[in-house]
Coordinates of C-alpha atoms and ligand atoms in Angstrom, one line a residue:
M1 CA 86.8 52.9 -12.2
H2 CA 89.5 50.2 -12.7
Y3 CA 88.2 46.6 -13.1
R4 CA 90.0 43.3 -12.6
K5 CA 89.3 40.6 -15.1
L6 CA 90.0 37.1 -13.9
R7 CA 90.0 33.8 -15.8
G8 CA 90.8 30.3 -14.7
D9 CA 90.7 26.8 -16.2
A10 CA 87.0 27.1 -15.4
L11 CA 84.7 29.6 -13.6
F12 CA 82.3 28.4 -10.9
D13 CA 79.7 31.1 -10.3
G14 CA 78.3 29.7 -7.0
F15 CA 75.8 27.4 -8.7
R16 CA 77.4 26.0 -11.8
L17 CA 80.5 25.8 -13.9
R18 CA 80.5 28.4 -16.7
P19 CA 82.8 27.5 -19.6
D20 CA 85.0 30.1 -21.3
S21 CA 83.9 32.9 -18.9
V22 CA 85.7 35.8 -17.3
L23 CA 84.9 37.3 -13.9
V24 CA 84.9 41.1 -14.0
M25 CA 85.4 42.7 -10.5
A26 CA 85.8 46.2 -9.3
E27 CA 88.9 47.0 -7.3
D28 CA 87.0 46.8 -4.0
G29 CA 85.9 43.2 -4.9
V30 CA 82.3 43.9 -6.0
V31 CA 81.3 41.7 -8.9
A32 CA 80.5 43.7 -12.0
D33 CA 79.8 41.0 -14.6
I34 CA 80.7 37.6 -16.1
V35 CA 81.6 37.9 -19.7
P36 CA 82.7 35.5 -22.5
V37 CA 86.5 35.1 -22.8
A38 CA 86.3 36.6 -26.3
D39 CA 85.2 39.9 -24.8
A40 CA 88.1 40.0 -22.3
P41 CA 91.3 38.9 -24.0
D42 CA 93.3 40.8 -21.5
A43 CA 92.0 38.8 -18.4
E44 CA 94.6 37.6 -15.9
F45 CA 94.8 33.8 -16.0
H46 CA 95.0 31.7 -12.8
A47 CA 95.3 27.9 -12.8
G48 CA 92.4 26.0 -11.3
I49 CA 88.7 26.7 -10.9
L50 CA 87.8 30.2 -9.9
S51 CA 85.1 30.2 -7.2
P52 CA 83.4 32.6 -4.8
G53 CA 85.0 32.5 -1.3
F54 CA 83.9 29.6 1.0
V55 CA 81.4 29.6 3.8
N56 CA 82.3 27.5 6.8
C57 CA 78.9 26.9 8.5
H58 CA 80.3 25.2 11.6
C59 CA 83.4 26.1 13.6
H60 CA 84.4 26.6 17.2
L61 CA 87.1 29.2 16.9
E62 CA 87.4 29.4 20.7
L63 CA 88.7 25.8 20.8
S64 CA 91.7 26.5 18.5
H65 CA 94.2 26.1 21.3
M66 CA 93.1 22.4 21.7
K67 CA 94.7 21.4 18.4
G68 CA 96.1 17.9 18.7
L69 CA 95.2 17.6 22.3
I70 CA 92.6 14.9 22.0
P71 CA 93.6 11.7 20.3
E72 CA 91.6 10.5 17.2
G73 CA 89.0 7.8 17.4
T74 CA 87.9 8.2 21.0
G75 CA 84.2 8.2 20.1
L76 CA 81.9 11.2 21.0
V77 CA 81.3 10.5 24.7
D78 CA 85.0 10.6 25.6
F79 CA 85.6 13.4 23.1
V80 CA 83.0 15.6 24.8
F81 CA 84.3 14.8 28.2
S82 CA 87.8 15.7 27.1
I83 CA 86.6 19.0 25.8
V84 CA 84.8 19.9 29.0
S85 CA 87.7 18.8 31.2
Q86 CA 90.7 20.0 29.1
R87 CA 89.6 23.3 27.5
Q88 CA 91.1 25.6 30.2
A89 CA 94.3 27.2 29.2
G90 CA 96.2 30.5 29.6
V91 CA 94.5 33.6 28.1
D92 CA 97.5 34.3 25.9
A93 CA 97.6 30.8 24.5
I94 CA 93.8 31.0 23.8
D95 CA 94.1 34.4 22.1
D96 CA 97.1 33.4 20.0
A97 CA 95.4 30.3 18.8
I98 CA 92.2 32.2 17.9
R99 CA 94.2 34.7 15.9
A100 CA 96.0 31.9 14.1
G101 CA 92.8 30.0 13.5
E102 CA 91.2 32.9 11.9
E103 CA 94.3 33.6 9.8
E104 CA 94.2 30.0 8.6
M105 CA 90.6 30.3 7.5
I106 CA 91.3 33.5 5.6
R107 CA 94.3 31.9 3.8
A108 CA 92.1 28.9 3.0
G109 CA 89.6 31.2 1.1
I110 CA 86.9 31.3 3.8
V111 CA 84.9 34.5 3.9
A112 CA 82.1 33.7 6.3
V113 CA 81.8 31.5 9.4
G114 CA 79.0 30.1 11.5
D115 CA 80.9 30.0 14.8
I116 CA 79.9 28.4 18.1
C117 CA 80.5 30.6 21.2
N118 CA 80.5 29.4 24.8
N119 CA 82.5 32.4 26.1
E120 CA 83.8 35.8 25.1
S121 CA 87.3 34.7 24.1
T122 CA 86.7 35.3 20.3
L123 CA 85.1 38.7 20.7
A124 CA 88.2 40.8 20.5
Q125 CA 89.4 39.1 17.3
K126 CA 86.0 39.4 15.7
R127 CA 85.9 43.1 16.4
E128 CA 88.5 43.4 13.6
A129 CA 85.7 42.2 11.2
R130 CA 88.1 40.4 8.8
L131 CA 85.4 37.8 8.1
H132 CA 81.7 37.6 8.4
Y133 CA 80.6 35.8 11.6
T134 CA 77.3 34.3 12.4
N135 CA 77.8 33.8 16.1
F136 CA 75.8 30.9 17.6
I137 CA 75.7 31.5 21.4
E138 CA 75.6 28.0 22.7
A139 CA 73.4 27.1 25.7
S140 CA 73.8 23.7 27.4
G141 CA 72.8 22.2 30.7
W142 CA 71.4 18.8 31.2
L143 CA 70.5 19.3 34.8
P144 CA 67.0 21.0 34.9
A145 CA 68.1 23.0 38.0
V146 CA 70.8 24.9 36.1
S147 CA 68.5 26.0 33.2
E148 CA 67.9 29.5 34.5
A149 CA 71.5 30.2 35.2
R150 CA 72.6 28.8 31.8
F151 CA 70.1 30.7 29.9
E152 CA 71.0 34.0 31.7
R153 CA 74.6 33.3 30.9
A154 CA 73.8 32.8 27.2
L155 CA 71.8 36.0 27.2
G156 CA 74.8 37.9 28.6
L157 CA 77.0 36.5 25.9
F158 CA 74.4 37.3 23.3
E159 CA 74.4 40.9 24.3
A160 CA 78.2 41.0 24.2
F161 CA 78.3 39.5 20.7
E162 CA 75.5 41.7 19.5
S163 CA 77.8 44.6 19.8
L164 CA 79.7 43.3 16.7
Q165 CA 76.6 43.9 14.6
S166 CA 77.7 47.5 14.0
S167 CA 80.5 46.2 11.8
G168 CA 77.9 44.9 9.4
R169 CA 79.8 41.6 9.4
A170 CA 78.2 39.7 12.2
Q171 CA 74.9 38.3 13.4
T172 CA 74.0 36.6 16.6
S173 CA 71.6 33.8 17.7
I174 CA 71.2 31.8 20.9
V175 CA 71.2 28.1 20.1
P176 CA 71.0 24.7 21.9
H177 CA 74.3 22.7 22.0
A178 CA 72.9 19.2 21.4
P179 CA 69.8 17.2 22.2
Y180 CA 71.5 15.3 25.0
S181 CA 72.7 18.4 26.8
V182 CA 69.5 20.5 26.9
S183 CA 66.9 19.7 29.5
P184 CA 63.2 20.3 28.9
E185 CA 63.4 23.3 31.2
L186 CA 66.3 24.8 29.2
W187 CA 64.4 24.1 25.9
A188 CA 61.4 26.1 27.3
R189 CA 63.7 29.1 27.9
L190 CA 65.4 28.8 24.5
R191 CA 62.3 28.5 22.4
P192 CA 61.2 32.2 22.5
A193 CA 64.8 33.3 21.9
M194 CA 65.0 31.2 18.7
Q195 CA 62.0 32.6 17.0
Q196 CA 62.8 34.0 13.5
K197 CA 66.5 33.3 14.2
I198 CA 69.0 31.1 12.4
V199 CA 69.6 28.2 14.7
S200 CA 72.2 25.4 14.7
I201 CA 72.3 22.2 16.8
H202 CA 74.8 19.3 17.0
N203 CA 72.6 16.5 15.7
Q204 CA 73.0 12.7 15.7
E205 CA 76.8 12.8 15.9
T206 CA 76.9 9.3 17.4
A207 CA 74.7 6.2 17.5
Q208 CA 74.7 6.5 21.3
E209 CA 72.7 9.7 21.0
D210 CA 69.8 7.9 19.3
E211 CA 70.0 5.0 21.8
F212 CA 69.9 7.5 24.7
F213 CA 66.6 8.9 23.4
R214 CA 65.1 5.6 22.3
T215 CA 65.8 3.5 25.4
G216 CA 67.6 5.7 27.9
G217 CA 70.5 3.3 27.7
G218 CA 74.0 3.5 26.3
D219 CA 77.2 5.4 26.7
F220 CA 75.7 8.8 27.4
N221 CA 74.9 7.5 30.9
R222 CA 78.7 6.9 31.4
M223 CA 79.4 10.5 30.3
Y224 CA 77.0 11.9 32.8
E225 CA 78.5 9.7 35.5
L226 CA 82.0 11.0 34.5
M227 CA 80.7 14.6 34.8
R228 CA 78.8 13.7 38.0
I229 CA 75.5 15.0 36.5
D230 CA 72.3 13.4 37.7
S231 CA 70.4 12.1 34.6
S232 CA 67.5 10.5 36.4
H233 CA 65.0 13.0 34.9
H234 CA 65.6 11.7 31.4
Q235 CA 62.5 10.3 29.8
P236 CA 63.2 8.0 26.8
T237 CA 60.8 8.6 23.9
G238 CA 61.1 5.4 21.9
R239 CA 62.1 7.6 19.0
S240 CA 65.4 8.8 17.5
S241 CA 67.1 11.8 18.9
L242 CA 66.0 14.1 16.0
Q243 CA 62.4 12.9 16.2
S244 CA 62.4 13.5 20.0
Y245 CA 63.5 17.2 20.0
Y246 CA 62.9 18.6 16.5
H247 CA 59.6 20.3 17.4
Q248 CA 61.5 22.5 19.9
L249 CA 63.0 24.3 16.9
D250 CA 59.6 25.4 15.5
G251 CA 59.5 29.1 14.6
A252 CA 63.3 29.4 13.8
A253 CA 64.0 31.2 10.6
H254 CA 66.3 28.4 9.5
V255 CA 67.8 25.3 11.1
L256 CA 71.3 24.0 10.6
L257 CA 71.6 20.3 11.7
V258 CA 75.3 19.8 12.3
H259 CA 77.0 16.4 11.7
D260 CA 74.0 14.1 11.0
T261 CA 76.3 11.1 11.0
F262 CA 73.5 8.8 12.0
T263 CA 70.5 10.5 10.4
T264 CA 68.2 8.1 8.6
Q265 CA 65.5 8.1 5.9
A266 CA 62.9 7.9 8.7
D267 CA 64.3 11.2 10.2
I268 CA 64.2 13.0 6.9
D269 CA 60.6 11.8 6.3
F270 CA 59.8 12.9 9.8
I271 CA 61.0 16.5 9.2
R272 CA 59.2 16.7 5.8
G273 CA 56.0 15.3 7.2
R274 CA 55.6 17.9 9.9
P275 CA 53.0 20.6 9.5
G276 CA 54.5 23.7 8.0
A277 CA 57.7 21.8 7.4
K278 CA 60.7 24.0 6.4
E279 CA 63.8 22.3 5.0
P280 CA 66.8 22.5 7.3
S281 CA 70.4 22.6 6.1
F282 CA 72.5 19.5 6.8
C283 CA 75.9 20.7 7.8
L284 CA 78.5 18.0 7.2
C285 CA 81.9 18.1 8.9
I286 CA 83.4 15.0 7.4
N287 CA 87.0 15.4 8.8
A288 CA 85.7 15.8 12.3
N289 CA 83.5 12.7 12.0
L290 CA 86.5 10.8 10.9
Y291 CA 88.6 12.3 13.7
I292 CA 86.1 11.6 16.5
E293 CA 84.1 8.5 15.5
R294 CA 85.9 7.2 12.4
R295 CA 82.6 7.4 10.6
L296 CA 81.4 8.9 7.4
P297 CA 78.2 10.9 7.2
P298 CA 75.3 9.4 5.1
V299 CA 76.0 11.5 2.0
E300 CA 74.3 9.3 -0.5
L301 CA 71.1 9.3 1.6
L302 CA 71.2 13.1 1.8
L303 CA 71.8 13.4 -2.0
T304 CA 69.1 10.9 -2.8
N305 CA 66.7 13.0 -0.8
D306 CA 67.9 16.3 -2.4
C307 CA 68.7 17.7 1.0
H308 CA 70.3 21.1 1.4
I309 CA 73.9 20.3 2.3
V310 CA 76.5 22.8 3.6
L311 CA 80.0 22.3 5.0
G312 CA 81.8 23.0 8.2
T313 CA 85.2 22.4 9.7
D314 CA 84.2 21.9 13.3
S315 CA 87.1 22.9 15.6
L316 CA 90.8 22.3 15.7
A317 CA 90.1 20.0 18.7
S318 CA 88.6 17.6 16.2
N319 CA 90.2 18.5 12.9
H320 CA 93.7 19.0 11.5
S321 CA 92.8 22.3 9.7
L322 CA 90.1 24.9 9.4
S323 CA 89.9 24.6 5.6
I324 CA 86.8 24.0 3.5
G325 CA 89.2 23.0 0.7
D326 CA 90.4 20.1 3.0
E327 CA 86.7 19.2 3.7
M328 CA 86.0 19.0 -0.1
A329 CA 89.2 16.9 -0.6
A330 CA 87.9 14.4 2.0
F331 CA 84.6 14.1 0.1
R332 CA 86.5 13.6 -3.1
K333 CA 88.5 10.8 -1.4
H334 CA 85.6 9.0 0.2
F335 CA 82.8 9.8 -2.3
P336 CA 84.6 10.1 -5.6
G337 CA 81.3 10.1 -7.5
I338 CA 80.2 13.5 -6.3
P339 CA 80.8 16.1 -9.0
V340 CA 83.1 19.0 -8.1
E341 CA 80.3 21.4 -9.1
T342 CA 78.2 19.9 -6.3
L343 CA 80.9 20.2 -3.7
L344 CA 81.6 23.8 -4.6
T345 CA 77.8 24.6 -4.4
W346 CA 77.8 23.2 -0.8
A347 CA 80.9 25.3 0.0
T348 CA 79.6 28.5 -1.4
S349 CA 76.0 29.4 -2.3
N350 CA 74.4 26.7 -0.1
G351 CA 76.4 27.9 2.9
A352 CA 75.6 31.6 2.3
R353 CA 71.9 30.7 2.1
A354 CA 72.0 28.7 5.3
L355 CA 73.6 31.7 7.2
G356 CA 71.2 34.2 5.5
I357 CA 74.0 36.1 3.8
S358 CA 73.3 35.4 0.1
D359 CA 73.0 39.1 -0.6
R360 CA 76.8 39.4 -0.3
Y361 CA 78.4 36.0 -0.2
G362 CA 78.3 32.6 -2.0
S363 CA 78.0 33.5 -5.7
F364 CA 79.3 35.9 -8.4
G365 CA 76.0 37.8 -8.7
K366 CA 76.3 41.4 -9.8
G367 CA 76.8 43.8 -6.8
K368 CA 77.9 41.0 -4.4
R369 CA 81.3 40.9 -2.8
P370 CA 81.9 37.2 -2.1
G371 CA 85.7 37.0 -2.4
V372 CA 87.4 34.9 -5.1
V373 CA 89.6 31.9 -4.8
A374 CA 91.3 29.5 -7.3
V375 CA 90.8 25.8 -6.4
G376 CA 93.2 23.4 -8.0
D377 CA 95.3 20.3 -7.4
G378 CA 97.7 22.4 -5.3
G379 CA 94.9 23.5 -3.0
V380 CA 93.2 26.9 -2.6
R381 CA 94.6 30.3 -3.4
V382 CA 93.0 33.5 -2.5
L383 CA 92.8 36.0 -5.4
G384 CA 90.7 38.7 -3.9
Ligands
ZN401 ZN1 80.7 21.3 16.8

């Protein structure tokens, strides 16, 4: 069999930088070995750091047609209202944007995506199996009376997306949208469906979310008024959002907490203090946080606590690109002290672990087929 030998300014294997090393790969992209440069003098050289392909743990491919539609800095409440009220568009425009969004991810070196689904619009594109997709079928419904209908709808979508499983490049879970959009009645229906599944939830994306759970006050009431949804059933808990709902996720195989912009030490202590506590992944989408709320996630807090961090792009409604390279560039700008090795770990092996796909993606282990990219000052280039 013919092998490709690849060398860069450095080789990142998914966990650490390996000096003077060459990646040996079969023609079909399966990793054969990592060998010293001296043993592979004929290796092709590429400028930049060679890395496994990237894992985008949080995306909404179905919102790609909303690129540039919502202005920056509106805050979450107005952002969510804009999404709900402006997401309708022609089928062709939606399909074209989905195709272009996926193509953008492939060119940016992304090989696997955790993708939120509220409808079937991405299904046809995903049938082509150009990327791995973990499809998170999102259920929401703040009004208790709609819980049955919303759950049935999610079940229907789940079955439609389950048909992608046969490609071997997809998995499917039903997940809650956010703590403020899932009623106790809907949680009760979701809980059995989440057992032993990988689950994601939008968590603490705005300070208003914590206020809504602590006191029942704040801007979320305005959002429900805008949407004409009766919120009188809401019972404040006196605790943060995370500490109010987290028990509902018990029994999930793994939890991805997405955004975490306002997560605190007390919240991390709360998670770790629970009986049978399992560590969640903290999925950071820094460019979306800057776009919507002009806020940075509490990166130092998560690092100090040795939290499992993964990266997401969120959607083109709240980001200028679907590129994990651009997310890493934003971290380098706002948190210049974080080593590139750490950022690459978030972007590769951590993401693969969170989505349960480490057997193929996220690192250059023998027999895996994780894709290979070169990361340099000029951006990301896909090598295989
Ligand atoms: Zn999102």
